[in-house]
Amino acid sequence: MASRAERFKKAAVKAARTARKWAQTAAREADRLLKEAQKRAATEQRQMRIKAALRRTGKVLKAAGRAAIVAGVAAGIASARAKNRSKRRMRAKR
């Protein structure tokens, strides 16, 4: 039969091996969670960048729309003026 010291040593070694195994498992789990957290953070940052880009695009499109309206109005006014001028010239020639 093994002595008390040998049994104690055997139990201590077994406990140490079990603790090491669980420590490795915990480290793997922590790495997995960290990787997932980093992925989510990157996804959130990406979404924020996309939203900001869409906001900027919206502003540009609004400005372009306003410019198109102004250009249309200006073209209409220019056309009306040209029409009036041509009528004046026709009257002047008579």
Short mmCIF file of N, CA and C in Angstrom, two decimals:
data_model
loop_
_atom_site.label_atom_id
_atom_site.label_comp_id
_atom_site.label_asym_id
_atom_site.label_seq_id
_atom_site.Cartn_x
_atom_site.Cartn_y
_atom_site.Cartn_z
N MET A 1 0.83 -1.17 0.00
CA MET A 1 0.00 0.00 0.00
C MET A 1 0.89 1.25 0.00
N ALA A 2 0.43 2.29 -0.75
CA ALA A 2 1.21 3.51 -0.87
C ALA A 2 1.12 4.31 0.43
N SER A 3 2.17 5.03 0.69
CA SER A 3 2.17 5.83 1.91
C SER A 3 1.28 7.06 1.73
N ARG A 4 1.01 7.67 2.85
CA ARG A 4 0.14 8.85 2.84
C ARG A 4 0.75 9.96 1.97
N ALA A 5 2.04 10.16 2.03
CA ALA A 5 2.72 11.20 1.25
C ALA A 5 2.60 10.91 -0.24
N GLU A 6 2.75 9.63 -0.60
CA GLU A 6 2.64 9.27 -2.03
C GLU A 6 1.22 9.48 -2.55
N ARG A 7 0.22 9.12 -1.71
CA ARG A 7 -1.17 9.35 -2.11
C ARG A 7 -1.46 10.84 -2.24
N PHE A 8 -0.95 11.61 -1.31
CA PHE A 8 -1.14 13.07 -1.35
C PHE A 8 -0.50 13.64 -2.61
N LYS A 9 0.73 13.18 -2.91
CA LYS A 9 1.45 13.66 -4.09
C LYS A 9 0.69 13.29 -5.36
N LYS A 10 0.17 12.05 -5.41
CA LYS A 10 -0.58 11.59 -6.57
C LYS A 10 -1.85 12.43 -6.76
N ALA A 11 -2.54 12.71 -5.67
CA ALA A 11 -3.76 13.53 -5.73
C ALA A 11 -3.42 14.95 -6.16
N ALA A 12 -2.32 15.49 -5.67
CA ALA A 12 -1.92 16.85 -6.02
C ALA A 12 -1.57 16.94 -7.51
N VAL A 13 -0.87 15.91 -8.02
CA VAL A 13 -0.51 15.89 -9.44
C VAL A 13 -1.78 15.80 -10.30
N LYS A 14 -2.70 14.93 -9.87
CA LYS A 14 -3.95 14.77 -10.62
C LYS A 14 -4.75 16.08 -10.62
N ALA A 15 -4.82 16.74 -9.48
CA ALA A 15 -5.53 18.02 -9.39
C ALA A 15 -4.85 19.08 -10.26
N ALA A 16 -3.52 19.06 -10.28
CA ALA A 16 -2.79 20.03 -11.09
C ALA A 16 -3.06 19.79 -12.58
N ARG A 17 -3.08 18.51 -12.99
CA ARG A 17 -3.37 18.20 -14.40
C ARG A 17 -4.79 18.64 -14.77
N THR A 18 -5.73 18.38 -13.89
CA THR A 18 -7.12 18.78 -14.15
C THR A 18 -7.23 20.30 -14.23
N ALA A 19 -6.54 20.98 -13.32
CA ALA A 19 -6.56 22.45 -13.32
C ALA A 19 -5.95 22.99 -14.61
N ARG A 20 -4.84 22.38 -15.04
CA ARG A 20 -4.19 22.82 -16.28
C ARG A 20 -5.12 22.62 -17.47
N LYS A 21 -5.80 21.46 -17.50
CA LYS A 21 -6.73 21.17 -18.60
C LYS A 21 -7.85 22.21 -18.65
N TRP A 22 -8.42 22.53 -17.49
CA TRP A 22 -9.50 23.51 -17.46
C TRP A 22 -9.00 24.91 -17.76
N ALA A 23 -7.76 25.20 -17.38
CA ALA A 23 -7.18 26.51 -17.70
C ALA A 23 -7.01 26.66 -19.21
N GLN A 24 -6.57 25.57 -19.85
CA GLN A 24 -6.43 25.60 -21.31
C GLN A 24 -7.79 25.78 -21.97
N THR A 25 -8.79 25.08 -21.46
CA THR A 25 -10.14 25.20 -21.99
C THR A 25 -10.65 26.63 -21.82
N ALA A 26 -10.42 27.20 -20.65
CA ALA A 26 -10.85 28.58 -20.38
C ALA A 26 -10.13 29.56 -21.31
N ALA A 27 -8.85 29.31 -21.56
CA ALA A 27 -8.09 30.19 -22.45
C ALA A 27 -8.64 30.12 -23.87
N ARG A 28 -8.96 28.91 -24.33
CA ARG A 28 -9.54 28.75 -25.67
C ARG A 28 -10.88 29.49 -25.76
N GLU A 29 -11.69 29.33 -24.72
CA GLU A 29 -13.00 29.99 -24.70
C GLU A 29 -12.83 31.52 -24.69
N ALA A 30 -11.87 32.00 -23.92
CA ALA A 30 -11.62 33.44 -23.86
C ALA A 30 -11.16 33.96 -25.23
N ASP A 31 -10.29 33.20 -25.89
CA ASP A 31 -9.84 33.59 -27.23
C ASP A 31 -11.01 33.64 -28.20
N ARG A 32 -11.89 32.66 -28.12
CA ARG A 32 -13.05 32.61 -29.00
C ARG A 32 -13.96 33.81 -28.76
N LEU A 33 -14.20 34.11 -27.47
CA LEU A 33 -15.05 35.26 -27.13
C LEU A 33 -14.41 36.58 -27.58
N LEU A 34 -13.10 36.69 -27.40
CA LEU A 34 -12.39 37.89 -27.82
C LEU A 34 -12.49 38.08 -29.33
N LYS A 35 -12.31 36.99 -30.06
CA LYS A 35 -12.40 37.06 -31.52
C LYS A 35 -13.80 37.51 -31.95
N GLU A 36 -14.81 36.95 -31.30
CA GLU A 36 -16.20 37.33 -31.62
C GLU A 36 -16.46 38.80 -31.29
N ALA A 37 -15.95 39.24 -30.14
CA ALA A 37 -16.13 40.65 -29.75
C ALA A 37 -15.44 41.57 -30.75
N GLN A 38 -14.24 41.22 -31.18
CA GLN A 38 -13.52 42.04 -32.16
C GLN A 38 -14.28 42.08 -33.48
N LYS A 39 -14.84 40.94 -33.88
CA LYS A 39 -15.59 40.87 -35.12
C LYS A 39 -16.82 41.77 -35.04
N ARG A 40 -17.51 41.74 -33.89
CA ARG A 40 -18.70 42.58 -33.73
C ARG A 40 -18.33 44.05 -33.73
N ALA A 41 -17.22 44.37 -33.06
CA ALA A 41 -16.78 45.77 -33.02
C ALA A 41 -16.44 46.24 -34.43
N ALA A 42 -15.75 45.39 -35.21
CA ALA A 42 -15.41 45.74 -36.58
C ALA A 42 -16.68 45.91 -37.40
N THR A 43 -17.66 45.04 -37.18
CA THR A 43 -18.93 45.14 -37.91
C THR A 43 -19.64 46.44 -37.57
N GLU A 44 -19.66 46.80 -36.29
CA GLU A 44 -20.30 48.05 -35.88
C GLU A 44 -19.60 49.25 -36.49
N GLN A 45 -18.26 49.21 -36.49
CA GLN A 45 -17.52 50.32 -37.10
C GLN A 45 -17.82 50.41 -38.59
N ARG A 46 -17.88 49.24 -39.23
CA ARG A 46 -18.17 49.20 -40.66
C ARG A 46 -19.56 49.78 -40.91
N GLN A 47 -20.53 49.39 -40.08
CA GLN A 47 -21.88 49.91 -40.24
C GLN A 47 -21.91 51.42 -40.03
N MET A 48 -21.15 51.90 -39.05
CA MET A 48 -21.11 53.35 -38.82
C MET A 48 -20.51 54.07 -40.02
N ARG A 49 -19.44 53.49 -40.61
CA ARG A 49 -18.83 54.11 -41.79
C ARG A 49 -19.80 54.10 -42.96
N ILE A 50 -20.52 53.00 -43.13
CA ILE A 50 -21.49 52.91 -44.23
C ILE A 50 -22.59 53.94 -44.05
N LYS A 51 -23.11 54.05 -42.82
CA LYS A 51 -24.17 55.03 -42.56
C LYS A 51 -23.67 56.45 -42.82
N ALA A 52 -22.44 56.74 -42.40
CA ALA A 52 -21.88 58.08 -42.64
C ALA A 52 -21.75 58.33 -44.14
N ALA A 53 -21.29 57.33 -44.87
CA ALA A 53 -21.15 57.48 -46.33
C ALA A 53 -22.52 57.70 -46.96
N LEU A 54 -23.53 56.99 -46.49
CA LEU A 54 -24.87 57.17 -47.04
C LEU A 54 -25.40 58.57 -46.73
N ARG A 55 -25.11 59.06 -45.51
CA ARG A 55 -25.54 60.42 -45.18
C ARG A 55 -24.89 61.44 -46.11
N ARG A 56 -23.56 61.26 -46.33
CA ARG A 56 -22.86 62.17 -47.23
C ARG A 56 -23.43 62.08 -48.65
N THR A 57 -23.70 60.87 -49.10
CA THR A 57 -24.27 60.68 -50.43
C THR A 57 -25.63 61.36 -50.53
N GLY A 58 -26.43 61.22 -49.47
CA GLY A 58 -27.74 61.88 -49.45
C GLY A 58 -27.60 63.39 -49.56
N LYS A 59 -26.64 63.94 -48.84
CA LYS A 59 -26.43 65.39 -48.91
C LYS A 59 -26.03 65.82 -50.31
N VAL A 60 -25.14 65.04 -50.92
CA VAL A 60 -24.69 65.36 -52.28
C VAL A 60 -25.87 65.29 -53.25
N LEU A 61 -26.68 64.24 -53.11
CA LEU A 61 -27.83 64.09 -54.01
C LEU A 61 -28.84 65.23 -53.81
N LYS A 62 -29.04 65.64 -52.56
CA LYS A 62 -29.95 66.77 -52.31
C LYS A 62 -29.42 68.03 -52.99
N ALA A 63 -28.13 68.27 -52.83
CA ALA A 63 -27.52 69.45 -53.44
C ALA A 63 -27.63 69.38 -54.96
N ALA A 64 -27.40 68.19 -55.52
CA ALA A 64 -27.51 68.03 -56.97
C ALA A 64 -28.95 68.25 -57.43
N GLY A 65 -29.90 67.77 -56.65
CA GLY A 65 -31.30 67.99 -56.99
C GLY A 65 -31.66 69.46 -56.97
N ARG A 66 -31.19 70.16 -55.94
CA ARG A 66 -31.45 71.60 -55.86
C ARG A 66 -30.82 72.32 -57.05
N ALA A 67 -29.59 71.92 -57.38
CA ALA A 67 -28.89 72.55 -58.51
C ALA A 67 -29.65 72.28 -59.81
N ALA A 68 -30.20 71.08 -59.96
CA ALA A 68 -30.96 70.76 -61.17
C ALA A 68 -32.22 71.61 -61.24
N ILE A 69 -32.88 71.80 -60.11
CA ILE A 69 -34.08 72.64 -60.09
C ILE A 69 -33.73 74.07 -60.47
N VAL A 70 -32.67 74.59 -59.86
CA VAL A 70 -32.24 75.96 -60.16
C VAL A 70 -31.87 76.08 -61.63
N ALA A 71 -31.16 75.09 -62.17
CA ALA A 71 -30.77 75.12 -63.58
C ALA A 71 -32.01 75.07 -64.47
N GLY A 72 -33.00 74.27 -64.08
CA GLY A 72 -34.23 74.21 -64.86
C GLY A 72 -34.96 75.53 -64.87
N VAL A 73 -35.05 76.15 -63.71
CA VAL A 73 -35.71 77.46 -63.62
C VAL A 73 -34.95 78.49 -64.44
N ALA A 74 -33.62 78.48 -64.32
CA ALA A 74 -32.80 79.43 -65.07
C ALA A 74 -32.97 79.21 -66.57
N ALA A 75 -33.02 77.94 -66.98
CA ALA A 75 -33.20 77.65 -68.41
C ALA A 75 -34.57 78.13 -68.88
N GLY A 76 -35.58 77.93 -68.04
CA GLY A 76 -36.91 78.42 -68.40
C GLY A 76 -36.94 79.93 -68.54
N ILE A 77 -36.32 80.61 -67.60
CA ILE A 77 -36.27 82.07 -67.65
C ILE A 77 -35.51 82.53 -68.89
N ALA A 78 -34.37 81.89 -69.16
CA ALA A 78 -33.56 82.25 -70.33
C ALA A 78 -34.35 82.02 -71.61
N SER A 79 -35.08 80.92 -71.65
CA SER A 79 -35.88 80.62 -72.83
C SER A 79 -36.97 81.67 -73.02
N ALA A 80 -37.62 82.04 -71.94
CA ALA A 80 -38.66 83.06 -72.03
C ALA A 80 -38.08 84.39 -72.48
N ARG A 81 -36.93 84.76 -71.98
CA ARG A 81 -36.30 86.01 -72.39
C ARG A 81 -35.93 85.97 -73.87
N ALA A 82 -35.38 84.84 -74.29
CA ALA A 82 -34.99 84.71 -75.70
C ALA A 82 -36.21 84.83 -76.59
N LYS A 83 -37.29 84.24 -76.17
CA LYS A 83 -38.52 84.31 -76.95
C LYS A 83 -39.00 85.75 -77.04
N ASN A 84 -38.98 86.45 -75.92
CA ASN A 84 -39.38 87.86 -75.91
C ASN A 84 -38.47 88.70 -76.79
N ARG A 85 -37.18 88.43 -76.75
CA ARG A 85 -36.23 89.20 -77.56
C ARG A 85 -36.50 88.98 -79.04
N SER A 86 -36.75 87.71 -79.40
CA SER A 86 -37.00 87.43 -80.81
C SER A 86 -38.27 88.13 -81.28
N LYS A 87 -39.28 88.23 -80.44
CA LYS A 87 -40.51 88.94 -80.80
C LYS A 87 -40.22 90.42 -80.98
N ARG A 88 -39.38 90.99 -80.12
CA ARG A 88 -39.03 92.40 -80.22
C ARG A 88 -38.29 92.68 -81.53
N ARG A 89 -37.37 91.77 -81.89
CA ARG A 89 -36.60 91.93 -83.12
C ARG A 89 -37.54 91.88 -84.33
N MET A 90 -38.50 90.95 -84.26
CA MET A 90 -39.44 90.84 -85.37
C MET A 90 -40.24 92.12 -85.51
N ARG A 91 -40.66 92.69 -84.38
CA ARG A 91 -41.41 93.94 -84.41
C ARG A 91 -40.56 95.09 -84.91
N ALA A 92 -39.29 95.09 -84.51
CA ALA A 92 -38.38 96.15 -84.91
C ALA A 92 -38.12 96.12 -86.41
N LYS A 93 -38.07 94.92 -87.00
CA LYS A 93 -37.81 94.78 -88.43
C LYS A 93 -38.99 95.28 -89.25
N ARG A 94 -40.18 95.19 -88.73
CA ARG A 94 -41.37 95.60 -89.49
C ARG A 94 -41.41 97.05 -89.64
#
